[in-house]
Tab-separated table of C-alpha atoms and ligand atoms in Angstrom:
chain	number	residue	atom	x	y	z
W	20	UNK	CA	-249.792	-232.688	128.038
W	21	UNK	CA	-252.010	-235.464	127.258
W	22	UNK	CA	-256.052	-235.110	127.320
W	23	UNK	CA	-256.994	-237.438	130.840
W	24	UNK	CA	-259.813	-237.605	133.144
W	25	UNK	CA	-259.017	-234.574	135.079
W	26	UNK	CA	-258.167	-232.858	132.873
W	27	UNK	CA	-259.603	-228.970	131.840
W	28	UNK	CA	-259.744	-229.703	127.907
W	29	UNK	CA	-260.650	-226.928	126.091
W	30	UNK	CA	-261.846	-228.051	121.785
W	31	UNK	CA	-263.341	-226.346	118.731
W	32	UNK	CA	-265.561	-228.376	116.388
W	33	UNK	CA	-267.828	-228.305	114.040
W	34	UNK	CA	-270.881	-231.343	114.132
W	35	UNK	CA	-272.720	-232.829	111.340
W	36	UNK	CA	-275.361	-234.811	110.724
W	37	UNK	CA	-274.335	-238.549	109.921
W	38	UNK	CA	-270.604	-237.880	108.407
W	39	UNK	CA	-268.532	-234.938	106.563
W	40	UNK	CA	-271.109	-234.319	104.169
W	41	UNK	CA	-274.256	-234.010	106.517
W	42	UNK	CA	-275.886	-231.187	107.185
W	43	UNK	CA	-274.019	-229.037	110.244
W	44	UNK	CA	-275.979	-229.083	113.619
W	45	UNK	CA	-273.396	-226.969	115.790
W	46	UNK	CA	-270.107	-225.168	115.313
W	47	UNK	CA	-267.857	-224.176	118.379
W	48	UNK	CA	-264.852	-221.948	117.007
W	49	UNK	CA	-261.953	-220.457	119.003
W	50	UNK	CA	-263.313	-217.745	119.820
W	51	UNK	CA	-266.112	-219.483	122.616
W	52	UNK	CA	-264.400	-222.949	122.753
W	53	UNK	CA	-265.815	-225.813	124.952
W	54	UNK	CA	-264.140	-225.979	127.833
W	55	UNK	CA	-264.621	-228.966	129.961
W	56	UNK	CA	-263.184	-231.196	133.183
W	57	UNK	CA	-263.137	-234.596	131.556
W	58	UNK	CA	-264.128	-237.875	133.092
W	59	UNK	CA	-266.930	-236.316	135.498
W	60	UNK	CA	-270.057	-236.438	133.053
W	61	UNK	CA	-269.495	-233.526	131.467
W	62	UNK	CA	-269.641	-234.922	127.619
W	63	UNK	CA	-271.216	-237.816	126.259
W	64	UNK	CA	-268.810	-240.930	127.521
W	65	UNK	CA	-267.928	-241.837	123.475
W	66	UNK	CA	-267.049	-238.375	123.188
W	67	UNK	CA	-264.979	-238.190	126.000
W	68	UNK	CA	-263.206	-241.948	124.581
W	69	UNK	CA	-262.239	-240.370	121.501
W	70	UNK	CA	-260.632	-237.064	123.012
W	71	UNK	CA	-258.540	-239.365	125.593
W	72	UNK	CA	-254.752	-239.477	124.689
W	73	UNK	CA	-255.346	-236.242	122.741
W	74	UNK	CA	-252.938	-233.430	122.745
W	75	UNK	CA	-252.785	-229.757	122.243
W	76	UNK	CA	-252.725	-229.183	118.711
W	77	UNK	CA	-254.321	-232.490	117.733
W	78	UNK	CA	-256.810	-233.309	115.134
W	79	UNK	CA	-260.289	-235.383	115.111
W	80	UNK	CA	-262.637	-236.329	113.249
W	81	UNK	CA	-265.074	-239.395	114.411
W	82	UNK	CA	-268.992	-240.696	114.461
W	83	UNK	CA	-270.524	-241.383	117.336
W	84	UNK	CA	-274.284	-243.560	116.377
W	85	UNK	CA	-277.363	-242.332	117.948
W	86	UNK	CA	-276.880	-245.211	120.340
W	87	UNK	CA	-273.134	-243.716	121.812
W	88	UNK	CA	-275.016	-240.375	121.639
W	89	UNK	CA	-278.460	-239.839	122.738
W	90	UNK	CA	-280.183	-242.545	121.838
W	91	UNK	CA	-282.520	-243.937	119.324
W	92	UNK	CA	-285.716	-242.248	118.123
W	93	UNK	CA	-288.656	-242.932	120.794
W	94	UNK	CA	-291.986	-243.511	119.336
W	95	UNK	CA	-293.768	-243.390	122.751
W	96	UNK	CA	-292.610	-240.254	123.623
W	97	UNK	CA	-294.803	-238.541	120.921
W	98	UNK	CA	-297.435	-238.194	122.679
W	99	UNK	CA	-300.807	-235.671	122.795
W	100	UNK	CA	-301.426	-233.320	125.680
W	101	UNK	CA	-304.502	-231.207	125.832
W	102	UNK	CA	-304.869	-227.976	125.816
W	103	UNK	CA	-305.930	-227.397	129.142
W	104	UNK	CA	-302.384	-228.099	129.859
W	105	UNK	CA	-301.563	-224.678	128.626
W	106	UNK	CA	-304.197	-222.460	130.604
W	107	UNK	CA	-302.576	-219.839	132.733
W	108	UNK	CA	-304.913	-218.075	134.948
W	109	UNK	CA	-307.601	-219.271	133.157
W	110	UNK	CA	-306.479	-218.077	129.752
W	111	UNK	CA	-304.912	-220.853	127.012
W	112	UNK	CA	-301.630	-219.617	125.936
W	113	UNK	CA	-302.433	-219.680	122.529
W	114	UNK	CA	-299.398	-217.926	121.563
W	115	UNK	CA	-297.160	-220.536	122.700
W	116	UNK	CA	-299.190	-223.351	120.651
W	117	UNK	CA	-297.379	-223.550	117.375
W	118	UNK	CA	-295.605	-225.974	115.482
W	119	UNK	CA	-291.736	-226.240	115.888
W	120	UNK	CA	-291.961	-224.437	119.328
W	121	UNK	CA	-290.123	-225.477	122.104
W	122	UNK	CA	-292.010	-225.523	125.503
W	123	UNK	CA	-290.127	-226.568	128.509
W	124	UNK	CA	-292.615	-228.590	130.381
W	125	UNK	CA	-292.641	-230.897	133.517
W	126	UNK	CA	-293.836	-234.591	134.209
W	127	UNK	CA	-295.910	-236.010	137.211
W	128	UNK	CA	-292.553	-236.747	138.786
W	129	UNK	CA	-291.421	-233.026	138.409
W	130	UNK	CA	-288.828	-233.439	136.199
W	131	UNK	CA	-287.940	-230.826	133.729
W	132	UNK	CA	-288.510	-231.619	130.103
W	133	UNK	CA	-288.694	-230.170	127.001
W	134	UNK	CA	-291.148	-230.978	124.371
W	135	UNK	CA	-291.402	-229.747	120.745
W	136	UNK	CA	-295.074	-229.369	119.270
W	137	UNK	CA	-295.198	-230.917	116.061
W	138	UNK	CA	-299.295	-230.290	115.479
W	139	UNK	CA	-301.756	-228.453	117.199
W	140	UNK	CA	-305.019	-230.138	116.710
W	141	UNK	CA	-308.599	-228.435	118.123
W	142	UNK	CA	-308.272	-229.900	121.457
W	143	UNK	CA	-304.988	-230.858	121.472
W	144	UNK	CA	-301.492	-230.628	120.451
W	145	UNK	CA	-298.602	-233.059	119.470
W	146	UNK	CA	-295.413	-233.032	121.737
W	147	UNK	CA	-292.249	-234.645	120.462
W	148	UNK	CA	-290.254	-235.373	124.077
W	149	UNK	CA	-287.345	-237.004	122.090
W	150	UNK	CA	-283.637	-235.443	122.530
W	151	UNK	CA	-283.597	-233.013	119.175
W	152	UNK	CA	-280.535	-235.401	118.715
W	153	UNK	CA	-281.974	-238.806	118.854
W	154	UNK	CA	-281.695	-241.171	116.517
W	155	UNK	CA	-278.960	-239.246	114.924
W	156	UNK	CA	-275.359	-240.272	113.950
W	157	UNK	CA	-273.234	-237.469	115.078
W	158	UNK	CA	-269.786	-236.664	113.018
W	159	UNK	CA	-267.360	-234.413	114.667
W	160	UNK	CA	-264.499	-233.020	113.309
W	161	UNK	CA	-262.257	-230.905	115.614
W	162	UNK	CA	-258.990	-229.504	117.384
W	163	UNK	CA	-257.900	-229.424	121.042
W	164	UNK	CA	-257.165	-226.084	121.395
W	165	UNK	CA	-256.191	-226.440	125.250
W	166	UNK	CA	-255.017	-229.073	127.822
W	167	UNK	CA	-254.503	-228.104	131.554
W	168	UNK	CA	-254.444	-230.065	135.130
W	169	UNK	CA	-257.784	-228.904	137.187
W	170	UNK	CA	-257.714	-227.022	140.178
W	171	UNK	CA	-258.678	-228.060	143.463
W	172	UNK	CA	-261.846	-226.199	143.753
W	173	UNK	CA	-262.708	-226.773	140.023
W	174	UNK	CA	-262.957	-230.291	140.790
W	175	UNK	CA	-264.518	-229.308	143.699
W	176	UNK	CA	-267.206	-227.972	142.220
W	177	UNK	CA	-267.019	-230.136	139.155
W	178	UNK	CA	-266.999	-226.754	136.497
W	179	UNK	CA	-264.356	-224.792	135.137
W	180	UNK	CA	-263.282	-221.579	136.761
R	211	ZN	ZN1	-267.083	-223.087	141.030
């Protein structure tokens, strides 16, 4: 069976940073593959390209630029927020206020977001908003490990049961 939109495709990889030599960002192995119903916005749409026509068994290996992936590196969204942003019942979080920390975060729309302090000034601290990804070239290299039809109520509900 052939990887299609559809299509519960189950894959180990391992990604790197740029190509084969890069630093590695993320390994999936066989024992907690990704398993996924392709062609509903589940994966990246470059990713899902390359896997189509795929079969059980099969090898890849394939770069996707920042652009196929998520995106080039945003210089506006570095941005400062003050502190006040972080007072909880009248008390600043301080603990939370540290570089490389991950705060999820919301916008005046009430979206969720997360932003990663890269300073913490006096009054204020530096959030990076960018995808951790961005402006990365990703390099996969991989095996599908599993190709089945979907069931009715997977598709349904758009997840794999
Ligand atoms: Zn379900």
């Amino acid at each position: 069976m052939k990887v299609e939109e559809k299509k519960v495709v189950s894959i180990t990889y391992e990604l790197k940073q740029d190509g084969n030599d890069g630093e590695v960002l993320e390994t999936v192995t066989m024992e907690n593959p990704l398993t996924v119903i392709l062609g509903i916005g589940n994966l990246l749409p470059a990713f899902e390209d390359k896997l189509l026509g795929l079969s059980e068994g099969d090898n890849f290996n394939f770069t996707l630029s920042a652009e196929e992936a998520y995106g080039g590196y945003n210089d506006n969204a570095v941005i400062s927020v003050p502190k006040e942003t972080f007072v909880v019942d009248g008390k600043l979080q301080e603990e939370m206020l540290y570089e490389g920390n991950a705060v999820p975060m919301m916008d005046e729309q009430g979206n969720k977001l997360t932003g990663v302090i890269t300073s913490v000034k006096d009054d204020h601290v530096v959030m990076d908003f960018n995808h951790p990804l961005a402006g990365i070239d990703l390099f996969f290299k991989g095996e599908v490990v599993g190709v089945r039809d979907a069931t009715p109520s997977e598709l349904e509900h758009g997840h794999v049961h």
